[in-house]
PDB file of C-alpha atoms in Angstrom:
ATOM      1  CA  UNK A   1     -94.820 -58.989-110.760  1.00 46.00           C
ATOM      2  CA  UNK A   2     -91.083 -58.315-110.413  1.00 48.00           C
ATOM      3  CA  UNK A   3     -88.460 -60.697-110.113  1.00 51.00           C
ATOM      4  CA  UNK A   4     -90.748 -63.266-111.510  1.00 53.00           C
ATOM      5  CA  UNK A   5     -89.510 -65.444-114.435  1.00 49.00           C
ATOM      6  CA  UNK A   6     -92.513 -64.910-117.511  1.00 55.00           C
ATOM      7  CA  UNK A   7     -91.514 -67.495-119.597  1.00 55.00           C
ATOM      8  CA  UNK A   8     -89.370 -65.541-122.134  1.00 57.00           C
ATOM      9  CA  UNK A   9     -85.719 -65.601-122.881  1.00 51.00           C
ATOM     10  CA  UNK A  10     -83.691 -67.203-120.627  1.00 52.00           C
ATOM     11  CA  UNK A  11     -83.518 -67.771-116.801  1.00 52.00           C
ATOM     12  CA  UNK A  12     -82.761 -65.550-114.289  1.00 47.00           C
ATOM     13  CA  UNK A  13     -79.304 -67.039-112.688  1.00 44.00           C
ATOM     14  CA  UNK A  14     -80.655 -65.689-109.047  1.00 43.00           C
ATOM     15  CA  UNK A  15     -83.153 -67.214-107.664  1.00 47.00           C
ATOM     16  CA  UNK A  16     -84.546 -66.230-104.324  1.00 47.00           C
ATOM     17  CA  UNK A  17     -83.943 -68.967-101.587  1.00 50.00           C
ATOM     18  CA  UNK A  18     -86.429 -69.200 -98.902  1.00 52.00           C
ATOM     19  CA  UNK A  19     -85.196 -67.956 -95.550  1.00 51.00           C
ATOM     20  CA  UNK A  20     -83.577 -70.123 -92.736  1.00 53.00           C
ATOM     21  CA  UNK A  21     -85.618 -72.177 -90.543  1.00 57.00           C
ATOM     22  CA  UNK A  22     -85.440 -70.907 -86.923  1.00 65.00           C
ATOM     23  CA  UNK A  23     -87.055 -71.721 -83.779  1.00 67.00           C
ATOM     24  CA  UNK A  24     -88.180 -68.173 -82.914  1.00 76.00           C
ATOM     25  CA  UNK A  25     -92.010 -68.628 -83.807  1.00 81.00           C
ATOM     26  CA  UNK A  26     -92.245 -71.345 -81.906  1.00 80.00           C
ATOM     27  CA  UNK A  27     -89.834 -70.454 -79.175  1.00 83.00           C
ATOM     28  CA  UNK A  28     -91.820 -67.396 -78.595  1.00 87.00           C
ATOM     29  CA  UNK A  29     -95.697 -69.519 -78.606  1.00 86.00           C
ATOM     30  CA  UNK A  30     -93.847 -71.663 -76.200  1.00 84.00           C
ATOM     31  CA  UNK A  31     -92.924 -68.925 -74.096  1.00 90.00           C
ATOM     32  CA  UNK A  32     -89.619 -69.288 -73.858  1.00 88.00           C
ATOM     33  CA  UNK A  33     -86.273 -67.792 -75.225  1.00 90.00           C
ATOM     34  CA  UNK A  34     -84.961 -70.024 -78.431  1.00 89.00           C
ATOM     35  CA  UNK A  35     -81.942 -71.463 -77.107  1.00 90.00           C
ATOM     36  CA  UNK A  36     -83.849 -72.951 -74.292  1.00 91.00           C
ATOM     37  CA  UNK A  37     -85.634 -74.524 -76.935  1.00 87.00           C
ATOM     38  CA  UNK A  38     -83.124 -75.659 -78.917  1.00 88.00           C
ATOM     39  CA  UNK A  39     -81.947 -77.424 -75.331  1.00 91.00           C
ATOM     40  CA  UNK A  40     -85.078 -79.088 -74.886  1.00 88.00           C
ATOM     41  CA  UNK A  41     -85.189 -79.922 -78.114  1.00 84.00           C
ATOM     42  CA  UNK A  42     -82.391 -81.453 -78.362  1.00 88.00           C
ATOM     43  CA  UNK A  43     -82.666 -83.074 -75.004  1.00 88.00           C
ATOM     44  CA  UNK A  44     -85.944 -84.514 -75.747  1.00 85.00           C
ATOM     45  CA  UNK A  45     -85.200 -85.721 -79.429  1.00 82.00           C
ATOM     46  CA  UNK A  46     -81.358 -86.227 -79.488  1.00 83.00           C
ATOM     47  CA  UNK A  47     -80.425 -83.479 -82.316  1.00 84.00           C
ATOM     48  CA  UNK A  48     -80.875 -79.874 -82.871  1.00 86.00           C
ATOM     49  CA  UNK A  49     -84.253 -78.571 -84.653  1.00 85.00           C
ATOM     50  CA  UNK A  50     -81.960 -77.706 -87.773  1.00 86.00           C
ATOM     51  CA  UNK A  51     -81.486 -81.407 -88.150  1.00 87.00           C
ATOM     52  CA  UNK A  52     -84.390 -82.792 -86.873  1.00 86.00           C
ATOM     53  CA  UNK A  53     -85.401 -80.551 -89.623  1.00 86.00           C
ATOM     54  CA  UNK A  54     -83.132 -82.019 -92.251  1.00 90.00           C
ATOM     55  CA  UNK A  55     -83.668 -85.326 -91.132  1.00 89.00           C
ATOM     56  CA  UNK A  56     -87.249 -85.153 -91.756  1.00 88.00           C
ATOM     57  CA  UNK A  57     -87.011 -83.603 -95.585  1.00 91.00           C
ATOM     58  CA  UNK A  58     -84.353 -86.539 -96.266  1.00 92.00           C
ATOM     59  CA  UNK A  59     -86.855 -89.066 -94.578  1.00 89.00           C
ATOM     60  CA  UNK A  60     -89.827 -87.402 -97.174  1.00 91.00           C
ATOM     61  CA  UNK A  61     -87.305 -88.424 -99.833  1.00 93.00           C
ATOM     62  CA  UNK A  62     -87.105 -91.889 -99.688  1.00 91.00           C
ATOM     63  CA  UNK A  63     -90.128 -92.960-101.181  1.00 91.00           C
ATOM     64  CA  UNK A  64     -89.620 -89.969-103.873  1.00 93.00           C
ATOM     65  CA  UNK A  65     -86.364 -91.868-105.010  1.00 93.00           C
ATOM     66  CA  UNK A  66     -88.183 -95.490-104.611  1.00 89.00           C
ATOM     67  CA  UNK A  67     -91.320 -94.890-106.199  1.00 91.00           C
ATOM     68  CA  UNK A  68     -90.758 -92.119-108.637  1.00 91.00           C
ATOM     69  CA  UNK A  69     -88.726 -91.637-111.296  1.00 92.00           C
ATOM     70  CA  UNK A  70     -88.476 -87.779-110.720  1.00 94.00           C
ATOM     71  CA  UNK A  71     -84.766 -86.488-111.161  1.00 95.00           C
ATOM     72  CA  UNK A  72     -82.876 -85.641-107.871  1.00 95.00           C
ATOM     73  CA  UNK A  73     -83.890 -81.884-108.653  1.00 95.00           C
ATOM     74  CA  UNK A  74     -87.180 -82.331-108.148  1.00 95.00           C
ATOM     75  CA  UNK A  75     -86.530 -84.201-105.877  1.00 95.00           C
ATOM     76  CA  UNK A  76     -84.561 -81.971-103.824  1.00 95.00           C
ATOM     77  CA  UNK A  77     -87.248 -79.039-104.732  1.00 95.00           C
ATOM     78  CA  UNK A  78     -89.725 -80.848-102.758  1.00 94.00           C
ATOM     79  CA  UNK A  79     -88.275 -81.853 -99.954  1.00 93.00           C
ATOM     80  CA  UNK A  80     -87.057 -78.033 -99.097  1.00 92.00           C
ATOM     81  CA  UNK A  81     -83.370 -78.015-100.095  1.00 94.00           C
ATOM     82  CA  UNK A  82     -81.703 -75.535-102.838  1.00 92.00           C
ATOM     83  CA  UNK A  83     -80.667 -77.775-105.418  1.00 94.00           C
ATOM     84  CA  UNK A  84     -79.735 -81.204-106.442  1.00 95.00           C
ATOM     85  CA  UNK A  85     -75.844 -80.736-105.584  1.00 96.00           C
ATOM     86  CA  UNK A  86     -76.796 -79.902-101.553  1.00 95.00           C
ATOM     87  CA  UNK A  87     -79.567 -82.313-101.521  1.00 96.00           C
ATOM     88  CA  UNK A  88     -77.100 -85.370-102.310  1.00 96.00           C
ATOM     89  CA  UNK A  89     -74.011 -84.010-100.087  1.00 96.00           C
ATOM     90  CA  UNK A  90     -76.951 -83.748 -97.298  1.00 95.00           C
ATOM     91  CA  UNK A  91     -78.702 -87.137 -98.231  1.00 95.00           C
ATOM     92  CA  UNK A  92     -74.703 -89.132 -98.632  1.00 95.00           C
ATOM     93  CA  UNK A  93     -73.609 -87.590 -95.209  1.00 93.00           C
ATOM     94  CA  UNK A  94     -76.985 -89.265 -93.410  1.00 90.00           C
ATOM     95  CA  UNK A  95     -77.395 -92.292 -95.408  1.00 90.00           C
ATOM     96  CA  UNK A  96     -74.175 -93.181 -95.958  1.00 91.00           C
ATOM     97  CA  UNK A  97     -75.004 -94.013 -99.700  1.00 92.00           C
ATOM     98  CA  UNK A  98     -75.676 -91.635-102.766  1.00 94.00           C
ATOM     99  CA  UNK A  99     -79.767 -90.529-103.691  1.00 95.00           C
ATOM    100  CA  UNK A 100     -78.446 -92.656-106.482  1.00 93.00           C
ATOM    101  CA  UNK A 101     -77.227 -96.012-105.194  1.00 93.00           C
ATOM    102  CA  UNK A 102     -80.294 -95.600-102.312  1.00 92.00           C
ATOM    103  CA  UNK A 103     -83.024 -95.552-105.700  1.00 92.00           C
ATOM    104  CA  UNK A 104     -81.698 -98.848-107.133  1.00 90.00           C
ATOM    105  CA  UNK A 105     -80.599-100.717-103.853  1.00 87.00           C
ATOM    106  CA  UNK A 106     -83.854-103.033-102.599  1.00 84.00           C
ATOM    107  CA  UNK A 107     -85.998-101.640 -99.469  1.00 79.00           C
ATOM    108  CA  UNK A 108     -84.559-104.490 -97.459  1.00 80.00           C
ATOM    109  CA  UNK A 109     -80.384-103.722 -98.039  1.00 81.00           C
ATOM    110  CA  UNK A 110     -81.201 -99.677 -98.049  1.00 77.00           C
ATOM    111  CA  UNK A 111     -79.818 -97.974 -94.945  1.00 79.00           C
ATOM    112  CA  UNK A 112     -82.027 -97.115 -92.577  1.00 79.00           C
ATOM    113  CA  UNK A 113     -84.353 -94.069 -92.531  1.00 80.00           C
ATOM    114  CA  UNK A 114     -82.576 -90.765 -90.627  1.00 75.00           C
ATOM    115  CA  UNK A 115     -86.081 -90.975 -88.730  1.00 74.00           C
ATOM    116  CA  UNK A 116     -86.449 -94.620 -88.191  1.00 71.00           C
ATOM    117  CA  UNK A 117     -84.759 -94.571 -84.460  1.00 61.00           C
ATOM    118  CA  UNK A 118     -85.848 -92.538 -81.865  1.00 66.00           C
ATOM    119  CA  UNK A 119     -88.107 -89.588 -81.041  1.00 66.00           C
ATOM    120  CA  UNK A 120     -87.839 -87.842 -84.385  1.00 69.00           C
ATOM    121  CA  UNK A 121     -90.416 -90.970 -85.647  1.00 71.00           C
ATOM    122  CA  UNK A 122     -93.234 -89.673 -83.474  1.00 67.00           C
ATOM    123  CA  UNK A 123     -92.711 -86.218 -85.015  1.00 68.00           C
ATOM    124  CA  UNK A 124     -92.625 -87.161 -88.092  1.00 70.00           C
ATOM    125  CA  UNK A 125     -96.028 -88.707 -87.809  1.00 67.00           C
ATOM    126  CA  UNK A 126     -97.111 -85.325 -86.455  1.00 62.00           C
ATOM    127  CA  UNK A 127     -95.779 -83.640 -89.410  1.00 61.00           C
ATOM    128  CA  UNK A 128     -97.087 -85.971 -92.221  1.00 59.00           C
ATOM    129  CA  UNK A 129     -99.813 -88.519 -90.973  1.00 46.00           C
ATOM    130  CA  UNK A 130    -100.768 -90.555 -94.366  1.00 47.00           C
ATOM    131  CA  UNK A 131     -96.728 -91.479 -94.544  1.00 43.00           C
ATOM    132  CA  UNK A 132     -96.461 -95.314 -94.515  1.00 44.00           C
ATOM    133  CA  UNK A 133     -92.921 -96.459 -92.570  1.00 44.00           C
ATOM    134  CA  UNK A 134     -91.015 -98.737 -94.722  1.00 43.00           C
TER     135      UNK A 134
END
């Protein structure tokens, strides 16, 4: 298939990134236009779906850092972000503590999780249902 990697020689530099999340789908099964969405949205869970969105994939991280020792690419990989570098700015800015310093500090002194407060808890039950809070 092209632009597939077969295993020989090196690498392609470019790799594809998987498109933006938007709220049109969903908007449009709801029956209404996406910034009214986004409004209600954001009304009803206190941020915009882009970071309820991010908020969630740093939340799925946690117990990846705690409980693995995968490297922060794989990390990142999994939890939907483009690489390691964005994955840390993203999880520092949230946290207020580096992937790093979050993996060795005990569950007890760790910052709480971006989903722990608030409305974006119930979705994130919706969204994974065998997660286990902290």
């Amino acid at each position: 298939m092209a632009g597939r990697h077969d295993g020989r020689g090196p690498r392609p530099l470019v790799r594809r990134r998987r498109p933006a999340a938007r709220p049109g789908a969903p908007a449009r099964a709801a029956g209404v236009s996406e910034s009214t969405l986004c409004r209600i949205w954001r009304r009803q869970l206190g941020v915009s779906p882009v970071e309820g969105l991010e908020r969630l994939r740093l939340a799925r991280a946690e117990p990846l850092l705690w409980l693995s020792n995968l490297p922060r690419q794989a990390i990142a990989v999994q939890c939907g972000f483009a690489d390691a570098y964005h994955f840390s700015r993203r999880f520092r800015a949230v946290h207020g503590v580096s992937p790093s310093a979050f993996r060795t500090a005990p569950p007890e002194s760790a910052p709480p999780s971006p989903v722990a407060n608030g409305a974006l808890s119930a979705l994130q039950a919706l969204v994974s249902p065998s997660r286990s809070g902290r």
